[in-house]
């Protein structure tokens, strides 16, 4: 990697490059080689790695602190305004307040650090027997997943539109906007609405739409499966984002099949 690429490379493989074994391998290679230039290069590499790892770890810690503040802000919205208590199950007003905070949050900030913080808080709450807090944090993950999948579906439409029309992305975005204004397919429209509502409301809304023949269970199932294939499989394998969004869509699929 070029020198300016080192921070990114280290960030992506921090567990490997920060291990003692990794530095031992550099030392072993330096001992084996008889080339003085290579020895110097390996020594410089080890020195640069130490400096870069320290910088990356410092930045990561700062980012985690920032993400913890964001999670705390969403969780606080779940508390009753007057008493500050968390009354579970949450009222519609409290869920809406949480959703409003999530909506204002920059999607860029809803990264692996954000999700890892929620996961860590959930594990701690579970160990402490705070079932109510586990449920609240679960709702934060659900809101994240719903919003992220909606954005991904819109981007997917734009990309497909660009490929089909042979136009640039800006033009494709205009096409998608026009399609949305004209009205999407019933199953896609229902799915988008489900993604943006509380999961507790899924069953009632699906039953109503199916009863009104707006769309069918089969059509919605196909739409969910299509989204799982197009969106979730496109995320980084093993990432928190992939895991959370996959679990969310699997739950939606299960609930759909039970109708």
CSV table of C-alpha atoms in Angstrom, one decimal:
chain,number,residue,atom,x,y,z
A,1,UNK,CA,0.0,0.0,0.0
A,2,UNK,CA,1.1,3.6,-0.6
A,3,UNK,CA,1.9,5.6,2.5
A,4,UNK,CA,-1.3,7.6,2.4
A,5,UNK,CA,-3.3,4.4,2.1
A,6,UNK,CA,-1.8,3.0,5.4
A,7,UNK,CA,-4.4,4.4,7.8
A,8,UNK,CA,-7.3,3.0,5.7
A,9,UNK,CA,-5.6,-0.4,5.4
A,10,UNK,CA,-4.8,-0.5,9.1
A,11,UNK,CA,-8.4,0.4,10.0
A,12,UNK,CA,-9.8,-2.4,7.9
A,13,UNK,CA,-7.5,-5.0,9.4
A,14,UNK,CA,-6.9,-3.5,12.9
A,15,UNK,CA,-7.2,-6.9,14.6
A,16,UNK,CA,-4.6,-8.5,12.5
A,17,UNK,CA,-2.0,-5.7,12.3
A,18,UNK,CA,-2.3,-4.9,16.0
A,19,UNK,CA,-1.5,-8.4,17.1
A,20,UNK,CA,2.0,-9.3,18.5
A,21,UNK,CA,2.2,-12.2,16.0
A,22,UNK,CA,2.0,-9.7,13.1
A,23,UNK,CA,5.0,-7.8,14.4
A,24,UNK,CA,6.9,-11.0,15.1
A,25,UNK,CA,6.4,-12.0,11.5
A,26,UNK,CA,7.9,-8.7,10.4
A,27,UNK,CA,10.9,-9.2,12.8
A,28,UNK,CA,11.4,-12.8,11.5
A,29,UNK,CA,11.4,-11.6,7.9
A,30,UNK,CA,13.9,-8.9,8.8
A,31,UNK,CA,16.2,-11.5,10.4
A,32,UNK,CA,16.0,-13.8,7.4
A,33,UNK,CA,16.8,-11.3,4.7
A,34,UNK,CA,20.4,-10.3,3.9
A,35,UNK,CA,19.3,-7.3,1.9
A,36,UNK,CA,20.1,-4.1,4.0
A,37,UNK,CA,17.5,-2.1,2.0
A,38,UNK,CA,14.8,-4.6,2.8
A,39,UNK,CA,15.8,-4.7,6.5
A,40,UNK,CA,15.5,-0.9,6.6
A,41,UNK,CA,12.1,-1.0,4.8
A,42,UNK,CA,10.8,-3.6,7.3
A,43,UNK,CA,12.0,-1.5,10.2
A,44,UNK,CA,10.3,1.6,8.8
A,45,UNK,CA,7.1,-0.4,8.2
A,46,UNK,CA,7.0,-1.6,11.8
A,47,UNK,CA,7.6,2.0,13.1
A,48,UNK,CA,4.9,3.4,10.8
A,49,UNK,CA,2.5,0.7,11.8
A,50,UNK,CA,2.9,1.5,15.5
A,51,UNK,CA,2.3,5.2,14.9
A,52,UNK,CA,-0.7,4.5,12.6
A,53,UNK,CA,-2.3,2.0,15.0
A,54,UNK,CA,-2.1,4.5,17.8
A,55,UNK,CA,-3.7,7.2,15.6
A,56,UNK,CA,-6.4,4.8,14.4
A,57,UNK,CA,-7.2,3.6,17.9
A,58,UNK,CA,-7.5,7.1,19.2
A,59,UNK,CA,-9.8,8.1,16.4
A,60,UNK,CA,-11.9,4.9,16.9
A,61,UNK,CA,-12.3,5.7,20.6
A,62,UNK,CA,-13.4,9.2,19.8
A,63,UNK,CA,-15.8,8.0,17.2
A,64,UNK,CA,-17.3,5.4,19.7
A,65,UNK,CA,-17.8,8.2,22.2
A,66,UNK,CA,-19.6,10.2,19.6
A,67,UNK,CA,-21.8,7.2,18.7
A,68,UNK,CA,-22.6,6.5,22.3
A,69,UNK,CA,-23.9,10.1,22.6
A,70,UNK,CA,-26.1,9.5,19.6
A,71,UNK,CA,-27.5,6.3,21.0
A,72,UNK,CA,-28.1,7.9,24.4
A,73,UNK,CA,-30.0,10.7,22.7
A,74,UNK,CA,-32.4,8.3,21.0
A,75,UNK,CA,-32.8,6.3,24.2
A,76,UNK,CA,-33.6,9.4,26.2
A,77,UNK,CA,-36.4,10.2,23.8
A,78,UNK,CA,-38.1,6.9,25.0
A,79,UNK,CA,-38.3,8.3,28.6
A,80,UNK,CA,-41.4,10.0,29.8
A,81,UNK,CA,-40.9,13.8,29.6
A,82,UNK,CA,-42.2,14.6,33.1
A,83,UNK,CA,-40.7,11.8,35.2
A,84,UNK,CA,-37.8,10.6,33.0
A,85,UNK,CA,-39.0,7.0,33.6
A,86,UNK,CA,-39.1,4.3,30.9
A,87,UNK,CA,-42.6,3.0,30.8
A,88,UNK,CA,-42.6,-0.3,28.8
A,89,UNK,CA,-44.4,-1.0,26.5
A,90,UNK,CA,-43.6,2.4,25.1
A,91,UNK,CA,-46.5,4.7,24.2
A,92,UNK,CA,-47.0,5.8,20.6
A,93,UNK,CA,-45.8,9.3,21.5
A,94,UNK,CA,-42.5,8.0,22.8
A,95,UNK,CA,-41.9,5.7,19.8
A,96,UNK,CA,-42.6,8.7,17.5
A,97,UNK,CA,-40.2,10.8,19.6
A,98,UNK,CA,-37.4,8.2,19.1
A,99,UNK,CA,-38.2,8.0,15.4
A,100,UNK,CA,-38.0,11.8,15.0
A,101,UNK,CA,-34.5,11.7,16.5
A,102,UNK,CA,-33.4,8.9,14.2
A,103,UNK,CA,-34.8,10.8,11.2
A,104,UNK,CA,-32.7,13.9,12.0
A,105,UNK,CA,-29.6,11.8,12.4
A,106,UNK,CA,-27.1,11.8,9.5
A,107,UNK,CA,-27.1,8.3,8.0
A,108,UNK,CA,-23.3,8.4,7.9
A,109,UNK,CA,-23.3,8.4,11.7
A,110,UNK,CA,-25.4,5.2,11.7
A,111,UNK,CA,-22.4,3.1,11.0
A,112,UNK,CA,-20.8,0.0,12.6
A,113,UNK,CA,-19.7,2.0,15.6
A,114,UNK,CA,-23.3,3.1,16.2
A,115,UNK,CA,-24.7,-0.4,15.8
A,116,UNK,CA,-21.9,-1.9,17.9
A,117,UNK,CA,-22.7,0.5,20.7
A,118,UNK,CA,-26.3,-0.5,20.7
A,119,UNK,CA,-25.3,-4.2,20.7
A,120,UNK,CA,-23.0,-3.7,23.6
A,121,UNK,CA,-25.7,-1.8,25.6
A,122,UNK,CA,-28.2,-4.5,24.8
A,123,UNK,CA,-25.8,-7.2,26.1
A,124,UNK,CA,-25.1,-5.2,29.3
A,125,UNK,CA,-28.8,-4.6,29.9
A,126,UNK,CA,-29.6,-8.3,29.3
A,127,UNK,CA,-26.9,-9.3,31.9
A,128,UNK,CA,-28.4,-6.7,34.4
A,129,UNK,CA,-31.9,-8.1,33.9
A,130,UNK,CA,-33.1,-4.8,32.3
A,131,UNK,CA,-35.6,-6.4,29.9
A,132,UNK,CA,-37.4,-3.1,29.3
A,133,UNK,CA,-34.2,-1.4,28.1
A,134,UNK,CA,-33.3,-4.4,25.9
A,135,UNK,CA,-36.7,-3.9,24.2
A,136,UNK,CA,-36.1,-0.1,23.8
A,137,UNK,CA,-32.7,-0.7,22.2
A,138,UNK,CA,-34.2,-3.4,20.0
A,139,UNK,CA,-36.6,-0.7,18.7
A,140,UNK,CA,-33.7,1.6,17.9
A,141,UNK,CA,-32.2,-1.2,15.8
A,142,UNK,CA,-35.5,-1.8,14.1
A,143,UNK,CA,-35.8,1.9,13.2
A,144,UNK,CA,-32.3,1.9,11.9
A,145,UNK,CA,-32.9,-1.1,9.8
A,146,UNK,CA,-36.2,0.2,8.4
A,147,UNK,CA,-34.7,3.5,7.4
A,148,UNK,CA,-31.5,2.0,6.0
A,149,UNK,CA,-33.5,-0.5,3.8
A,150,UNK,CA,-35.8,2.2,2.5
A,151,UNK,CA,-32.8,4.3,1.4
A,152,UNK,CA,-31.2,1.2,-0.1
A,153,UNK,CA,-34.4,0.4,-2.1
A,154,UNK,CA,-34.5,3.9,-3.5
A,155,UNK,CA,-30.8,3.8,-4.4
A,156,UNK,CA,-31.4,0.4,-6.1
A,157,UNK,CA,-34.2,1.9,-8.1
A,158,UNK,CA,-31.9,4.7,-9.2
A,159,UNK,CA,-29.1,2.4,-10.2
A,160,UNK,CA,-31.4,0.1,-12.2
A,161,UNK,CA,-32.9,3.1,-13.8
A,162,UNK,CA,-29.4,4.4,-14.8
A,163,UNK,CA,-28.4,1.1,-16.2
A,164,UNK,CA,-31.6,0.7,-18.2
A,165,UNK,CA,-31.8,4.2,-19.5
A,166,UNK,CA,-28.0,4.5,-20.0
A,167,UNK,CA,-28.2,7.9,-18.3
A,168,UNK,CA,-26.1,9.4,-15.6
A,169,UNK,CA,-27.0,9.0,-11.9
A,170,UNK,CA,-28.6,12.5,-11.7
A,171,UNK,CA,-30.9,11.7,-14.5
A,172,UNK,CA,-31.8,8.3,-13.0
A,173,UNK,CA,-32.7,10.0,-9.7
A,174,UNK,CA,-35.1,12.2,-11.6
A,175,UNK,CA,-36.7,9.2,-13.2
A,176,UNK,CA,-37.1,7.5,-9.8
A,177,UNK,CA,-38.7,10.6,-8.3
A,178,UNK,CA,-41.2,10.7,-11.2
A,179,UNK,CA,-42.0,7.0,-10.8
A,180,UNK,CA,-42.6,7.5,-7.0
A,181,UNK,CA,-44.8,10.5,-7.7
A,182,UNK,CA,-46.8,8.4,-10.2
A,183,UNK,CA,-47.2,5.7,-7.6
A,184,UNK,CA,-45.3,2.4,-7.1
A,185,UNK,CA,-46.6,-1.1,-7.3
A,186,UNK,CA,-48.9,-2.0,-4.4
A,187,UNK,CA,-46.6,-4.6,-2.8
A,188,UNK,CA,-43.6,-2.2,-3.0
A,189,UNK,CA,-45.7,0.6,-1.6
A,190,UNK,CA,-46.9,-1.5,1.3
A,191,UNK,CA,-43.4,-2.7,2.1
A,192,UNK,CA,-42.1,0.9,2.2
A,193,UNK,CA,-44.8,1.8,4.6
A,194,UNK,CA,-44.1,-1.2,6.8
A,195,UNK,CA,-40.4,-0.3,6.9
A,196,UNK,CA,-41.2,3.1,8.3
A,197,UNK,CA,-43.7,2.1,11.0
A,198,UNK,CA,-43.3,0.4,14.4
A,199,UNK,CA,-43.1,-3.4,14.1
A,200,UNK,CA,-46.0,-3.7,16.5
A,201,UNK,CA,-48.2,-2.3,13.8
A,202,UNK,CA,-47.2,-4.7,11.1
A,203,UNK,CA,-49.8,-7.4,11.5
A,204,UNK,CA,-52.8,-5.0,11.7
A,205,UNK,CA,-51.6,-3.1,8.6
A,206,UNK,CA,-50.9,-6.2,6.5
A,207,UNK,CA,-54.3,-7.8,7.4
A,208,UNK,CA,-56.0,-4.6,6.4
A,209,UNK,CA,-54.3,-4.3,3.1
A,210,UNK,CA,-54.7,-8.0,2.3
A,211,UNK,CA,-58.4,-7.8,3.2
A,212,UNK,CA,-58.9,-4.7,0.9
A,213,UNK,CA,-57.2,-6.6,-1.9
A,214,UNK,CA,-54.7,-3.8,-2.3
A,215,UNK,CA,-52.0,-6.4,-2.7
A,216,UNK,CA,-51.5,-10.1,-1.8
A,217,UNK,CA,-49.4,-12.0,0.8
A,218,UNK,CA,-47.6,-13.7,-2.1
A,219,UNK,CA,-46.8,-10.4,-3.8
A,220,UNK,CA,-45.4,-8.9,-0.5
A,221,UNK,CA,-43.4,-12.0,0.2
A,222,UNK,CA,-41.8,-11.7,-3.3
A,223,UNK,CA,-41.0,-8.1,-2.6
A,224,UNK,CA,-39.3,-8.8,0.7
A,225,UNK,CA,-37.3,-11.7,-0.8
A,226,UNK,CA,-36.2,-9.5,-3.7
A,227,UNK,CA,-35.1,-6.8,-1.2
A,228,UNK,CA,-33.2,-9.4,0.8
A,229,UNK,CA,-31.3,-10.5,-2.3
A,230,UNK,CA,-30.6,-7.1,-3.7
A,231,UNK,CA,-29.9,-5.1,-0.5
A,232,UNK,CA,-28.7,-7.4,2.3
A,233,UNK,CA,-26.4,-9.5,0.1
A,234,UNK,CA,-24.8,-6.3,-1.1
A,235,UNK,CA,-23.6,-5.3,2.4
A,236,UNK,CA,-20.2,-6.1,3.8
A,237,UNK,CA,-20.3,-9.8,4.8
A,238,UNK,CA,-20.3,-10.3,8.5
A,239,UNK,CA,-20.9,-6.6,9.3
A,240,UNK,CA,-23.3,-5.4,12.0
A,241,UNK,CA,-25.3,-3.6,9.2
A,242,UNK,CA,-25.8,-6.9,7.3
A,243,UNK,CA,-26.8,-8.8,10.4
A,244,UNK,CA,-29.3,-6.3,11.7
A,245,UNK,CA,-30.9,-5.6,8.4
A,246,UNK,CA,-31.1,-9.4,7.6
A,247,UNK,CA,-32.7,-10.2,10.9
A,248,UNK,CA,-35.2,-7.4,10.4
A,249,UNK,CA,-36.2,-8.5,7.0
A,250,UNK,CA,-36.4,-12.2,8.1
A,251,UNK,CA,-38.8,-11.1,10.9
A,252,UNK,CA,-40.9,-9.1,8.3
A,253,UNK,CA,-41.0,-12.2,6.0
A,254,UNK,CA,-42.0,-14.5,8.9
A,255,UNK,CA,-44.8,-12.1,10.0
A,256,UNK,CA,-46.0,-11.8,6.4
A,257,UNK,CA,-46.1,-15.6,5.9
A,258,UNK,CA,-48.2,-15.9,9.1
A,259,UNK,CA,-51.0,-13.7,7.8
